[in-house]
mmCIF file of C-alpha atoms in Angstrom:
data_model
loop_
_atom_site.group_PDB
_atom_site.id
_atom_site.type_symbol
_atom_site.label_atom_id
_atom_site.label_comp_id
_atom_site.label_asym_id
_atom_site.label_seq_id
_atom_site.Cartn_x
_atom_site.Cartn_y
_atom_site.Cartn_z
ATOM 1 C CA UNK A 1 6.788 30.838 -18.059
ATOM 2 C CA UNK A 2 9.572 31.382 -15.721
ATOM 3 C CA UNK A 3 7.960 30.586 -12.802
ATOM 4 C CA UNK A 4 6.227 27.475 -13.578
ATOM 5 C CA UNK A 5 9.611 25.856 -15.066
ATOM 6 C CA UNK A 6 10.977 27.024 -11.406
ATOM 7 C CA UNK A 7 8.252 24.758 -9.540
ATOM 8 C CA UNK A 8 8.535 22.298 -11.668
ATOM 9 C CA UNK A 9 11.962 22.227 -10.788
ATOM 10 C CA UNK A 10 11.414 22.191 -6.823
ATOM 11 C CA UNK A 11 9.039 19.147 -7.607
ATOM 12 C CA UNK A 12 11.996 17.387 -9.888
ATOM 13 C CA UNK A 13 14.764 18.438 -7.310
ATOM 14 C CA UNK A 14 12.375 16.499 -4.549
ATOM 15 C CA UNK A 15 12.196 13.504 -6.295
ATOM 16 C CA UNK A 16 16.606 13.247 -6.842
ATOM 17 C CA UNK A 17 16.455 14.410 -3.766
ATOM 18 C CA UNK A 18 15.040 11.818 -2.420
ATOM 19 C CA UNK A 19 16.033 8.946 -4.822
ATOM 20 C CA UNK A 20 19.253 10.265 -3.393
ATOM 21 C CA UNK A 21 18.627 10.194 0.345
ATOM 22 C CA UNK A 22 19.553 13.791 0.584
ATOM 23 C CA UNK A 23 17.643 14.604 3.550
ATOM 24 C CA UNK A 24 19.257 18.243 3.840
ATOM 25 C CA UNK A 25 18.486 18.819 -0.192
ATOM 26 C CA UNK A 26 14.435 17.534 0.267
ATOM 27 C CA UNK A 27 13.852 18.985 3.903
ATOM 28 C CA UNK A 28 15.560 22.461 2.468
ATOM 29 C CA UNK A 29 12.358 22.165 -0.471
ATOM 30 C CA UNK A 30 9.737 22.626 2.642
ATOM 31 C CA UNK A 31 8.783 25.808 4.051
ATOM 32 C CA UNK A 32 9.271 25.757 7.828
ATOM 33 C CA UNK A 33 5.424 25.183 8.395
ATOM 34 C CA UNK A 34 4.544 22.855 5.621
ATOM 35 C CA UNK A 35 2.758 19.897 5.828
ATOM 36 C CA UNK A 36 2.463 16.830 4.485
ATOM 37 C CA UNK A 37 -0.929 14.486 3.791
ATOM 38 C CA UNK A 38 -0.827 10.912 2.577
ATOM 39 C CA UNK A 39 -3.793 9.170 2.071
ATOM 40 C CA UNK A 40 -4.948 5.817 3.430
ATOM 41 C CA UNK A 41 -4.341 3.247 3.566
ATOM 42 C CA UNK A 42 -1.047 4.688 4.715
ATOM 43 C CA UNK A 43 -2.733 7.677 6.604
ATOM 44 C CA UNK A 44 -0.543 10.533 7.516
ATOM 45 C CA UNK A 45 -0.275 14.441 8.537
ATOM 46 C CA UNK A 46 2.632 15.505 9.327
ATOM 47 C CA UNK A 47 3.295 19.038 9.793
ATOM 48 C CA UNK A 48 6.475 21.351 10.045
ATOM 49 C CA UNK A 49 9.540 20.114 7.979
ATOM 50 C CA UNK A 50 11.432 18.926 10.954
ATOM 51 C CA UNK A 51 8.388 16.146 11.212
ATOM 52 C CA UNK A 52 8.813 16.604 7.560
ATOM 53 C CA UNK A 53 12.351 15.490 7.433
ATOM 54 C CA UNK A 54 12.055 13.206 9.917
ATOM 55 C CA UNK A 55 9.520 11.023 8.962
ATOM 56 C CA UNK A 56 10.782 10.918 5.120
ATOM 57 C CA UNK A 57 13.944 9.681 6.520
ATOM 58 C CA UNK A 58 12.688 6.696 9.017
ATOM 59 C CA UNK A 59 11.305 5.741 5.725
ATOM 60 C CA UNK A 60 13.458 5.997 3.457
ATOM 61 C CA UNK A 61 16.534 4.712 5.208
ATOM 62 C CA UNK A 62 14.666 1.139 5.685
ATOM 63 C CA UNK A 63 15.306 0.050 2.153
ATOM 64 C CA UNK A 64 18.224 -0.483 0.379
ATOM 65 C CA UNK A 65 17.133 -0.301 -2.896
ATOM 66 C CA UNK A 66 14.784 2.988 -3.432
ATOM 67 C CA UNK A 67 13.684 4.818 -6.723
ATOM 68 C CA UNK A 68 11.273 8.091 -6.862
ATOM 69 C CA UNK A 69 10.352 9.850 -10.011
ATOM 70 C CA UNK A 70 8.241 12.344 -10.587
ATOM 71 C CA UNK A 71 5.940 12.508 -14.162
ATOM 72 C CA UNK A 72 2.870 14.857 -15.635
ATOM 73 C CA UNK A 73 3.542 18.165 -13.804
ATOM 74 C CA UNK A 74 0.987 20.533 -14.064
ATOM 75 C CA UNK A 75 1.575 23.937 -12.630
ATOM 76 C CA UNK A 76 -0.320 27.403 -12.260
ATOM 77 C CA UNK A 77 0.708 30.230 -10.860
ATOM 78 C CA UNK A 78 -1.156 33.019 -9.056
ATOM 79 C CA UNK A 79 1.235 36.020 -8.074
ATOM 80 C CA UNK A 80 3.408 34.511 -5.050
ATOM 81 C CA UNK A 81 1.687 31.068 -4.323
ATOM 82 C CA UNK A 82 1.416 28.784 -7.071
ATOM 83 C CA UNK A 83 -0.157 24.662 -7.139
ATOM 84 C CA UNK A 84 0.442 21.711 -8.968
ATOM 85 C CA UNK A 85 -0.529 17.867 -9.714
ATOM 86 C CA UNK A 86 2.422 14.887 -10.592
ATOM 87 C CA UNK A 87 2.186 11.898 -11.180
ATOM 88 C CA UNK A 88 4.482 10.138 -8.417
ATOM 89 C CA UNK A 89 5.960 6.690 -8.812
ATOM 90 C CA UNK A 90 8.039 5.049 -5.397
ATOM 91 C CA UNK A 91 10.169 1.470 -6.246
ATOM 92 C CA UNK A 92 11.528 0.570 -3.214
ATOM 93 C CA UNK A 93 12.438 -3.285 -1.139
ATOM 94 C CA UNK A 94 13.304 -3.113 2.418
ATOM 95 C CA UNK A 95 16.580 -4.362 3.952
ATOM 96 C CA UNK A 96 17.158 -7.734 5.514
ATOM 97 C CA UNK A 97 16.340 -7.097 9.056
ATOM 98 C CA UNK A 98 14.611 -3.512 8.933
ATOM 99 C CA UNK A 99 11.603 -4.401 11.739
ATOM 100 C CA UNK A 100 8.363 -3.286 11.002
ATOM 101 C CA UNK A 101 7.207 -1.480 7.874
ATOM 102 C CA UNK A 102 6.347 -2.987 4.365
ATOM 103 C CA UNK A 103 8.730 -5.794 2.830
ATOM 104 C CA UNK A 104 8.680 -3.890 -0.230
ATOM 105 C CA UNK A 105 6.802 -1.056 -2.267
ATOM 106 C CA UNK A 106 5.193 -0.063 -5.341
ATOM 107 C CA UNK A 107 3.396 3.259 -5.714
ATOM 108 C CA UNK A 108 1.711 4.576 -8.059
ATOM 109 C CA UNK A 109 0.581 8.238 -6.419
ATOM 110 C CA UNK A 110 -0.493 11.879 -6.785
ATOM 111 C CA UNK A 111 1.157 14.914 -5.359
ATOM 112 C CA UNK A 112 -1.131 17.521 -5.259
ATOM 113 C CA UNK A 113 1.017 20.627 -4.222
ATOM 114 C CA UNK A 114 0.429 24.123 -2.715
ATOM 115 C CA UNK A 115 4.173 26.299 -3.040
ATOM 116 C CA UNK A 116 4.988 29.785 -2.287
ATOM 117 C CA UNK A 117 7.598 31.780 -3.469
ATOM 118 C CA UNK A 118 10.266 32.848 -0.786
ATOM 119 C CA UNK A 119 13.433 34.617 -1.817
ATOM 120 C CA UNK A 120 14.508 34.082 -4.999
ATOM 121 C CA UNK A 121 12.758 30.623 -5.255
ATOM 122 C CA UNK A 122 9.681 28.486 -4.221
ATOM 123 C CA UNK A 123 9.027 25.790 -1.588
ATOM 124 C CA UNK A 124 6.282 23.365 -1.065
ATOM 125 C CA UNK A 125 3.637 24.712 2.159
ATOM 126 C CA UNK A 126 1.588 21.688 1.590
ATOM 127 C CA UNK A 127 2.085 17.908 -0.301
ATOM 128 C CA UNK A 128 -1.051 15.990 -0.450
ATOM 129 C CA UNK A 129 0.129 12.596 -1.111
ATOM 130 C CA UNK A 130 -2.697 10.380 -2.703
ATOM 131 C CA UNK A 131 -1.637 6.769 -3.023
ATOM 132 C CA UNK A 132 -3.657 4.893 -6.506
ATOM 133 C CA UNK A 133 -1.776 1.631 -6.581
ATOM 134 C CA UNK A 134 0.015 0.711 -4.078
ATOM 135 C CA UNK A 135 1.304 -3.272 -4.376
ATOM 136 C CA UNK A 136 3.664 -4.744 -1.563
ATOM 137 C CA UNK A 137 5.110 -7.991 -3.518
ATOM 138 C CA UNK A 138 9.162 -8.337 -3.123
ATOM 139 C CA UNK A 139 10.890 -7.618 -5.798
ATOM 140 C CA UNK A 140 13.028 -10.252 -7.184
ATOM 141 C CA UNK A 141 15.882 -8.241 -8.387
ATOM 142 C CA UNK A 142 20.044 -7.047 -7.294
ATOM 143 C CA UNK A 143 19.961 -3.905 -5.931
ATOM 144 C CA UNK A 144 22.816 -1.840 -7.057
ATOM 145 C CA UNK A 145 23.008 1.017 -4.768
ATOM 146 C CA UNK A 146 25.588 2.122 -2.349
#
């Protein structure tokens, strides 16, 4: 049960780090040779930790408001590897003048993850992000994020 909890902590730490816009923290959760696959309509396949971090930064930094949460985490551990599935919700609004891209996003998605044990912890080796719902309507609320 300890390993299942440790894998859950990686998934939850990722959501926290992305919401806080901390690329060093979320980057540390990926293996150097990791893959990140995103379903249509975004349709991306990014390989290697540095490229994944750069892509995430490019996307997240566009938003004046952004929050990422995960729930319904199901984990299966087999020795030094693990798989996990979780439901993700992202809400973001692009800053004025942020350039091309979606003006906003309210996304529900499923993450299918593969992880491996490295040292005393776990890292993502492959994340598949399947978009289940996307709304690009700009939220009218006020952001208090700094």
